[in-house]
PDB file of C-alpha atoms in Angstrom:
ATOM      1  CA  MET A  22     -10.146  -4.293 -15.266  1.00  0.00           C
ATOM      2  CA  ALA A  23     -11.087  -8.388 -16.091  1.00  0.00           C
ATOM      3  CA  ARG A  24     -11.685 -10.516 -13.175  1.00  0.00           C
ATOM      4  CA  LEU A  25      -9.369 -13.563 -12.509  1.00  0.00           C
ATOM      5  CA  LEU A  26      -9.170 -16.641 -10.307  1.00  0.00           C
ATOM      6  CA  LEU A  27      -5.908 -17.129  -9.089  1.00  0.00           C
ATOM      7  CA  ILE A  28      -5.250 -20.645  -8.497  1.00  0.00           C
ATOM      8  CA  GLU A  29      -1.985 -20.853  -5.735  1.00  0.00           C
ATOM      9  CA  ASP A  30      -1.507 -23.139  -2.493  1.00  0.00           C
ATOM     10  CA  ASP A  31       1.907 -20.846  -1.805  1.00  0.00           C
ATOM     11  CA  LEU A  32       0.681 -18.225   0.069  1.00  0.00           C
ATOM     12  CA  GLY A  33       4.539 -16.685  -0.849  1.00  0.00           C
ATOM     13  CA  ILE A  34       3.917 -16.245  -4.052  1.00  0.00           C
ATOM     14  CA  ARG A  35      -0.943 -15.898  -3.971  1.00  0.00           C
ATOM     15  CA  THR A  36      -0.485 -12.874  -1.559  1.00  0.00           C
ATOM     16  CA  PRO A  37       1.663 -10.730  -3.581  1.00  0.00           C
ATOM     17  CA  LEU A  38       0.660 -11.460  -6.617  1.00  0.00           C
ATOM     18  CA  ILE A  39      -2.859 -10.546  -5.857  1.00  0.00           C
ATOM     19  CA  ARG A  40      -1.998  -7.489  -4.380  1.00  0.00           C
ATOM     20  CA  ALA A  41       0.844  -6.575  -7.956  1.00  0.00           C
ATOM     21  CA  LEU A  42      -2.672  -7.787 -10.523  1.00  0.00           C
ATOM     22  CA  ARG A  43      -4.844  -6.173  -8.126  1.00  0.00           C
ATOM     23  CA  GLU A  44      -2.495  -2.416  -8.662  1.00  0.00           C
ATOM     24  CA  ARG A  45      -2.946  -3.252 -12.409  1.00  0.00           C
ATOM     25  CA  GLY A  46      -6.181  -2.901 -12.552  1.00  0.00           C
ATOM     26  CA  HIS A  47      -7.553  -6.021 -12.448  1.00  0.00           C
ATOM     27  CA  ALA A  48     -10.799  -7.797  -9.657  1.00  0.00           C
ATOM     28  CA  VAL A  49      -8.598 -11.032  -8.178  1.00  0.00           C
ATOM     29  CA  ALA A  50     -10.225 -13.581  -6.296  1.00  0.00           C
ATOM     30  CA  ALA A  51      -7.939 -15.920  -5.097  1.00  0.00           C
ATOM     31  CA  ALA A  52      -8.272 -20.174  -4.232  1.00  0.00           C
ATOM     32  CA  SER A  53      -5.551 -22.253  -2.397  1.00  0.00           C
ATOM     33  CA  THR A  54      -7.119 -25.865  -3.137  1.00  0.00           C
ATOM     34  CA  ALA A  55      -8.218 -27.597  -5.945  1.00  0.00           C
ATOM     35  CA  MET A  56     -11.177 -28.286  -5.208  1.00  0.00           C
ATOM     36  CA  ALA A  57     -12.321 -24.239  -3.523  1.00  0.00           C
ATOM     37  CA  GLY A  58     -10.647 -23.351  -7.220  1.00  0.00           C
ATOM     38  CA  LEU A  59     -13.093 -25.192  -9.439  1.00  0.00           C
ATOM     39  CA  ARG A  60     -16.280 -24.000  -7.442  1.00  0.00           C
ATOM     40  CA  ASP A  61     -14.794 -20.906  -7.152  1.00  0.00           C
ATOM     41  CA  ALA A  62     -14.845 -20.938 -11.477  1.00  0.00           C
ATOM     42  CA  LEU A  63     -18.480 -21.963 -11.437  1.00  0.00           C
ATOM     43  CA  GLU A  64     -19.931 -19.881  -9.419  1.00  0.00           C
ATOM     44  CA  ASP A  65     -18.416 -17.132 -10.075  1.00  0.00           C
ATOM     45  CA  ARG A  66     -17.424 -17.326 -13.476  1.00  0.00           C
ATOM     46  CA  PRO A  67     -14.101 -15.143 -14.062  1.00  0.00           C
ATOM     47  CA  ASP A  68     -13.110 -13.997 -17.489  1.00  0.00           C
ATOM     48  CA  LEU A  69      -9.808 -16.025 -16.629  1.00  0.00           C
ATOM     49  CA  VAL A  70      -8.359 -18.876 -14.535  1.00  0.00           C
ATOM     50  CA  VAL A  71      -4.362 -19.192 -13.496  1.00  0.00           C
ATOM     51  CA  LEU A  72      -3.750 -22.084 -12.594  1.00  0.00           C
ATOM     52  CA  ASP A  73      -0.704 -23.611 -10.343  1.00  0.00           C
ATOM     53  CA  LEU A  74      -0.570 -27.477 -11.715  1.00  0.00           C
ATOM     54  CA  GLY A  75       0.897 -28.042  -8.209  1.00  0.00           C
ATOM     55  CA  LEU A  76      -1.614 -28.189  -6.169  1.00  0.00           C
ATOM     56  CA  PRO A  77      -2.370 -30.458  -2.428  1.00  0.00           C
ATOM     57  CA  ASP A  78      -5.557 -32.162  -3.332  1.00  0.00           C
ATOM     58  CA  LEU A  79      -5.979 -32.572  -6.884  1.00  0.00           C
ATOM     59  CA  ASP A  80      -3.711 -32.351  -9.757  1.00  0.00           C
ATOM     60  CA  GLY A  81      -3.667 -29.286 -11.504  1.00  0.00           C
ATOM     61  CA  ARG A  82      -3.821 -31.227 -14.983  1.00  0.00           C
ATOM     62  CA  GLU A  83      -6.894 -33.205 -13.637  1.00  0.00           C
ATOM     63  CA  LEU A  84      -8.686 -30.449 -12.742  1.00  0.00           C
ATOM     64  CA  LEU A  85      -8.159 -28.401 -15.167  1.00  0.00           C
ATOM     65  CA  ARG A  86      -9.659 -31.220 -17.082  1.00  0.00           C
ATOM     66  CA  MET A  87     -12.383 -30.852 -15.037  1.00  0.00           C
ATOM     67  CA  LEU A  88     -12.786 -27.068 -15.868  1.00  0.00           C
ATOM     68  CA  ARG A  89     -13.149 -27.802 -19.473  1.00  0.00           C
ATOM     69  CA  ALA A  90     -15.914 -30.174 -19.157  1.00  0.00           C
ATOM     70  CA  VAL A  91     -17.665 -27.474 -17.610  1.00  0.00           C
ATOM     71  CA  SER A  92     -16.374 -24.495 -18.459  1.00  0.00           C
ATOM     72  CA  ALA A  93     -14.907 -22.237 -21.658  1.00  0.00           C
ATOM     73  CA  VAL A  94     -13.555 -19.898 -18.679  1.00  0.00           C
ATOM     74  CA  PRO A  95     -10.085 -19.482 -20.787  1.00  0.00           C
ATOM     75  CA  VAL A  96      -7.359 -20.590 -18.636  1.00  0.00           C
ATOM     76  CA  ILE A  97      -3.106 -20.010 -18.214  1.00  0.00           C
ATOM     77  CA  VAL A  98      -1.126 -22.136 -16.191  1.00  0.00           C
ATOM     78  CA  ALA A  99       1.650 -22.166 -14.278  1.00  0.00           C
ATOM     79  CA  THR A 100       4.326 -24.464 -13.952  1.00  0.00           C
ATOM     80  CA  ALA A 101       7.893 -25.447 -12.775  1.00  0.00           C
ATOM     81  CA  ARG A 102       8.621 -26.827 -15.673  1.00  0.00           C
ATOM     82  CA  ASP A 103       9.975 -26.002 -19.131  1.00  0.00           C
ATOM     83  CA  ASP A 104      10.498 -28.968 -21.086  1.00  0.00           C
ATOM     84  CA  GLU A 105       8.707 -29.039 -24.403  1.00  0.00           C
ATOM     85  CA  THR A 106       6.531 -32.275 -23.787  1.00  0.00           C
ATOM     86  CA  GLU A 107       5.391 -30.984 -19.940  1.00  0.00           C
ATOM     87  CA  ILE A 108       4.201 -27.473 -22.151  1.00  0.00           C
ATOM     88  CA  VAL A 109       1.892 -29.483 -24.606  1.00  0.00           C
ATOM     89  CA  ARG A 110       0.331 -31.773 -22.118  1.00  0.00           C
ATOM     90  CA  VAL A 111      -0.994 -28.375 -20.483  1.00  0.00           C
ATOM     91  CA  LEU A 112      -1.659 -27.250 -23.949  1.00  0.00           C
ATOM     92  CA  ASP A 113      -3.609 -30.200 -24.942  1.00  0.00           C
ATOM     93  CA  ALA A 114      -5.817 -30.712 -21.835  1.00  0.00           C
ATOM     94  CA  GLY A 115      -7.083 -27.349 -22.500  1.00  0.00           C
ATOM     95  CA  ALA A 116      -4.874 -24.168 -21.499  1.00  0.00           C
ATOM     96  CA  ASP A 117      -4.922 -21.600 -23.532  1.00  0.00           C
ATOM     97  CA  ASP A 118      -1.934 -19.999 -21.921  1.00  0.00           C
ATOM     98  CA  TYR A 119       1.397 -20.863 -19.493  1.00  0.00           C
ATOM     99  CA  VAL A 120       3.516 -19.039 -17.629  1.00  0.00           C
ATOM    100  CA  VAL A 121       6.779 -20.621 -16.380  1.00  0.00           C
ATOM    101  CA  LYS A 122       7.948 -20.118 -11.851  1.00  0.00           C
ATOM    102  CA  PRO A 123       9.393 -18.254 -11.193  1.00  0.00           C
ATOM    103  CA  PHE A 124       7.271 -15.392 -12.570  1.00  0.00           C
ATOM    104  CA  THR A 125       6.086 -11.557 -12.311  1.00  0.00           C
ATOM    105  CA  ALA A 126       2.764 -10.070 -11.854  1.00  0.00           C
ATOM    106  CA  ALA A 127       4.155  -8.259 -15.482  1.00  0.00           C
ATOM    107  CA  GLN A 128       4.424 -11.620 -17.378  1.00  0.00           C
ATOM    108  CA  LEU A 129       1.309 -12.847 -15.994  1.00  0.00           C
ATOM    109  CA  ASP A 130      -0.837  -9.830 -16.845  1.00  0.00           C
ATOM    110  CA  ALA A 131       0.452  -9.476 -20.262  1.00  0.00           C
ATOM    111  CA  ARG A 132      -0.098 -12.618 -21.534  1.00  0.00           C
ATOM    112  CA  ALA A 133      -3.966 -12.526 -19.427  1.00  0.00           C
ATOM    113  CA  ARG A 134      -4.288  -9.291 -21.994  1.00  0.00           C
ATOM    114  CA  ALA A 135      -3.289 -11.220 -24.545  1.00  0.00           C
ATOM    115  CA  VAL A 136      -5.132 -14.228 -23.609  1.00  0.00           C
ATOM    116  CA  LEU A 137      -8.327 -12.394 -23.302  1.00  0.00           C
ATOM    117  CA  ARG A 138      -8.170  -9.715 -27.129  1.00  0.00           C
ATOM    118  CA  ARG A 139      -7.935 -13.735 -28.657  1.00  0.00           C
ATOM    119  CA  ALA A 140     -11.564 -14.989 -26.075  1.00  0.00           C
ATOM    120  CA  PRO A 141     -14.542 -14.610 -27.999  1.00  0.00           C
ATOM    121  CA  GLY A 142     -15.761 -10.613 -26.590  1.00  0.00           C
ATOM    122  CA  GLY A 143     -12.311  -9.207 -28.058  1.00  0.00           C
ATOM    123  CA  GLY A 144     -10.409  -8.543 -24.355  1.00  0.00           C
ATOM    124  CA  THR A 145     -14.147  -7.025 -23.261  1.00  0.00           C
ATOM    125  CA  PRO A 146     -14.845  -8.734 -20.757  1.00  0.00           C
ATOM    126  CA  ASP A 147     -18.127  -8.966 -18.879  1.00  0.00           C
ATOM    127  CA  PRO A 148     -17.745  -6.010 -16.547  1.00  0.00           C
ATOM    128  CA  THR A 149     -20.662  -7.538 -14.001  1.00  0.00           C
ATOM    129  CA  LEU A 150     -19.227  -7.632 -10.442  1.00  0.00           C
ATOM    130  CA  VAL A 151     -19.229 -11.199  -8.703  1.00  0.00           C
ATOM    131  CA  VAL A 152     -18.893 -11.556  -4.759  1.00  0.00           C
ATOM    132  CA  GLY A 153     -20.717 -14.768  -3.241  1.00  0.00           C
ATOM    133  CA  GLY A 154     -23.868 -14.716  -3.824  1.00  0.00           C
ATOM    134  CA  LEU A 155     -24.063 -10.437  -5.121  1.00  0.00           C
ATOM    135  CA  ARG A 156     -23.384  -9.621  -8.837  1.00  0.00           C
ATOM    136  CA  VAL A 157     -23.373  -5.857  -9.984  1.00  0.00           C
ATOM    137  CA  ASP A 158     -23.411  -4.914 -12.902  1.00  0.00           C
ATOM    138  CA  PRO A 159     -22.948  -1.511 -13.853  1.00  0.00           C
ATOM    139  CA  ARG A 160     -23.522  -1.557 -17.803  1.00  0.00           C
ATOM    140  CA  SER A 161     -27.365  -1.258 -16.183  1.00  0.00           C
ATOM    141  CA  ARG A 162     -26.587  -0.444 -12.220  1.00  0.00           C
ATOM    142  CA  GLN A 163     -28.364  -3.275 -11.047  1.00  0.00           C
ATOM    143  CA  VAL A 164     -27.829  -5.627  -8.155  1.00  0.00           C
ATOM    144  CA  THR A 165     -28.368  -8.425  -7.567  1.00  0.00           C
ATOM    145  CA  LEU A 166     -28.311 -10.597  -3.853  1.00  0.00           C
ATOM    146  CA  ASP A 167     -28.969 -14.336  -4.004  1.00  0.00           C
ATOM    147  CA  GLY A 168     -31.058 -13.331  -7.035  1.00  0.00           C
ATOM    148  CA  ALA A 169     -33.330 -11.166  -5.885  1.00  0.00           C
ATOM    149  CA  GLN A 170     -33.629  -7.333  -7.305  1.00  0.00           C
ATOM    150  CA  VAL A 171     -31.738  -4.730  -4.518  1.00  0.00           C
ATOM    151  CA  GLU A 172     -32.582  -1.198  -4.589  1.00  0.00           C
ATOM    152  CA  LEU A 173     -30.139   0.555  -4.217  1.00  0.00           C
ATOM    153  CA  THR A 174     -29.302   4.845  -4.514  1.00  0.00           C
ATOM    154  CA  PRO A 175     -27.079   6.110  -7.368  1.00  0.00           C
ATOM    155  CA  ARG A 176     -25.147   6.573  -4.976  1.00  0.00           C
ATOM    156  CA  GLU A 177     -25.005   3.256  -2.485  1.00  0.00           C
ATOM    157  CA  PHE A 178     -24.519   1.810  -6.136  1.00  0.00           C
ATOM    158  CA  ASP A 179     -21.320   3.217  -6.438  1.00  0.00           C
ATOM    159  CA  LEU A 180     -20.008   2.422  -3.218  1.00  0.00           C
ATOM    160  CA  LEU A 181     -20.466  -1.073  -3.736  1.00  0.00           C
ATOM    161  CA  HIS A 182     -19.807  -0.674  -7.104  1.00  0.00           C
ATOM    162  CA  HIS A 183     -16.148   0.214  -5.952  1.00  0.00           C
ATOM    163  CA  LEU A 184     -15.838  -1.711  -2.897  1.00  0.00           C
ATOM    164  CA  ALA A 185     -17.114  -5.152  -5.414  1.00  0.00           C
ATOM    165  CA  ALA A 186     -13.897  -4.235  -7.205  1.00  0.00           C
ATOM    166  CA  ARG A 187     -11.432  -5.059  -4.742  1.00  0.00           C
ATOM    167  CA  PRO A 188     -12.808  -8.143  -3.140  1.00  0.00           C
ATOM    168  CA  GLY A 189     -11.100  -8.915  -0.258  1.00  0.00           C
ATOM    169  CA  GLN A 190      -8.976  -5.698  -0.365  1.00  0.00           C
ATOM    170  CA  VAL A 191      -9.295  -2.946   2.975  1.00  0.00           C
ATOM    171  CA  VAL A 192     -10.779   0.443   1.044  1.00  0.00           C
ATOM    172  CA  THR A 193     -10.175   3.541   3.508  1.00  0.00           C
ATOM    173  CA  LYS A 194     -12.478   6.086   3.738  1.00  0.00           C
ATOM    174  CA  ARG A 195     -10.138   8.748   2.176  1.00  0.00           C
ATOM    175  CA  GLU A 196     -10.552   6.499  -1.235  1.00  0.00           C
ATOM    176  CA  LEU A 197     -14.269   6.396  -0.764  1.00  0.00           C
ATOM    177  CA  LEU A 198     -14.560  10.072   0.403  1.00  0.00           C
ATOM    178  CA  SER A 199     -12.212  10.890  -3.281  1.00  0.00           C
ATOM    179  CA  GLU A 200     -13.170   8.247  -5.529  1.00  0.00           C
ATOM    180  CA  VAL A 201     -17.046   7.854  -5.209  1.00  0.00           C
ATOM    181  CA  TRP A 202     -17.967  11.744  -3.715  1.00  0.00           C
ATOM    182  CA  GLN A 203     -15.381  13.198  -5.526  1.00  0.00           C
ATOM    183  CA  ILE A 204     -14.521  15.128  -2.489  1.00  0.00           C
ATOM    184  CA  PRO A 205     -11.092  15.832  -0.418  1.00  0.00           C
ATOM    185  CA  TYR A 206     -10.580  14.004   2.844  1.00  0.00           C
ATOM    186  CA  GLY A 207     -11.262  15.976   6.245  1.00  0.00           C
ATOM    187  CA  GLY A 208     -14.472  15.837   7.892  1.00  0.00           C
ATOM    188  CA  ALA A 209     -16.878  14.599   5.879  1.00  0.00           C
ATOM    189  CA  ASP A 210     -16.136  10.232   6.898  1.00  0.00           C
ATOM    190  CA  LYS A 211     -19.341  10.693   9.254  1.00  0.00           C
ATOM    191  CA  THR A 212     -20.691  10.422   5.343  1.00  0.00           C
ATOM    192  CA  VAL A 213     -18.952   7.054   4.682  1.00  0.00           C
ATOM    193  CA  ASP A 214     -20.711   5.424   7.760  1.00  0.00           C
ATOM    194  CA  VAL A 215     -24.224   6.938   7.008  1.00  0.00           C
ATOM    195  CA  HIS A 216     -23.893   5.076   3.584  1.00  0.00           C
ATOM    196  CA  LEU A 217     -22.361   2.351   4.692  1.00  0.00           C
ATOM    197  CA  SER A 218     -25.441   1.630   7.353  1.00  0.00           C
ATOM    198  CA  TRP A 219     -27.317   2.142   4.345  1.00  0.00           C
ATOM    199  CA  LEU A 220     -25.701  -0.748   2.037  1.00  0.00           C
ATOM    200  CA  ARG A 221     -25.187  -3.295   4.947  1.00  0.00           C
ATOM    201  CA  ARG A 222     -29.615  -2.890   5.729  1.00  0.00           C
ATOM    202  CA  LYS A 223     -30.093  -3.548   2.362  1.00  0.00           C
ATOM    203  CA  LEU A 224     -28.104  -6.629   2.091  1.00  0.00           C
ATOM    204  CA  GLY A 225     -29.835  -8.367   5.004  1.00  0.00           C
ATOM    205  CA  GLU A 226     -27.141  -7.682   7.503  1.00  0.00           C
ATOM    206  CA  SER A 227     -24.662  -5.263  10.075  1.00  0.00           C
ATOM    207  CA  ALA A 228     -21.796  -4.055  11.802  1.00  0.00           C
ATOM    208  CA  GLN A 229     -22.074  -6.532  14.798  1.00  0.00           C
ATOM    209  CA  GLU A 230     -23.104  -9.316  12.447  1.00  0.00           C
ATOM    210  CA  PRO A 231     -21.940  -8.695   8.735  1.00  0.00           C
ATOM    211  CA  ARG A 232     -21.686 -11.197   5.719  1.00  0.00           C
ATOM    212  CA  TYR A 233     -19.931  -9.030   2.787  1.00  0.00           C
ATOM    213  CA  LEU A 234     -19.238  -5.621   4.290  1.00  0.00           C
ATOM    214  CA  HIS A 235     -16.580  -5.774   6.856  1.00  0.00           C
ATOM    215  CA  THR A 236     -15.356  -2.740   9.267  1.00  0.00           C
ATOM    216  CA  VAL A 237     -11.644  -2.795   9.517  1.00  0.00           C
ATOM    217  CA  ARG A 238     -11.218  -0.301  12.925  1.00  0.00           C
ATOM    218  CA  GLY A 239      -9.480   2.704  12.352  1.00  0.00           C
ATOM    219  CA  VAL A 240      -8.890   1.828   8.860  1.00  0.00           C
ATOM    220  CA  GLY A 241     -11.833   1.678   6.317  1.00  0.00           C
ATOM    221  CA  VAL A 242     -14.466  -1.630   4.967  1.00  0.00           C
ATOM    222  CA  ARG A 243     -13.681  -4.886   3.326  1.00  0.00           C
ATOM    223  CA  LEU A 244     -15.780  -6.295   0.730  1.00  0.00           C
ATOM    224  CA  GLU A 245     -15.960 -10.352   0.707  1.00  0.00           C
ATOM    225  CA  SER A 246     -17.642 -13.440   0.257  1.00  0.00           C
ATOM    226  CA  PRO A 247     -19.270 -14.934   3.544  1.00  0.00           C
ATOM    227  CA  ARG A 248     -17.346 -17.805   1.617  1.00  0.00           C
ATOM    228  CA  ALA A 249     -13.843 -16.541   2.738  1.00  0.00           C
ATOM    229  CA  THR A 250     -15.305 -15.604   6.264  1.00  0.00           C
ATOM    230  CA  GLY A 251     -16.422 -18.909   6.835  1.00  0.00           C
TER     231      GLY A 251
END
């Protein structure tokens, strides 16, 4: 699973693209402006950035140059123009690949996988999940929050990892019981509630004053960066 950052201001493009890429197994974060995208790229260190050139606050080519000055993260540019001059310009500015609008999620997914295969590491990106100041490393099974170690039980780690792999996405109790506990849904949803309560306590928050873990009443729970809700 790759961690993608989508910098796209058009909600009509951004929302279905996020959904489709998540269905293909990627963890997807999004930003709607160039400055928010630059901040997220530097703080969250995604495996790949998908950059729309037509952003409201700054030309996408300028953002690409700024990003290239401080990061080697692979970048796929989304452009509405397919003429050779435009394509050469964005590749010379530091893009690793491009897609021409309109494009499908399948096309973008294929290009993303190809770019990641060419990247250092041969398409095996760092599996550490980063959501705001929260870092979840499945290799060491360690969690840090704003740089401080968070001690979790094995089940708490599995629960947090499952949610962190789907940032901003509402996950149902049925799915958590099936995927984390490996048991069928029915009468055991209190188990999820109890573990979420323990997890909130260790993250320094509560259901009444959430930072990362947000209950969606009657549906499930959503984990997202405090930046996304603030």
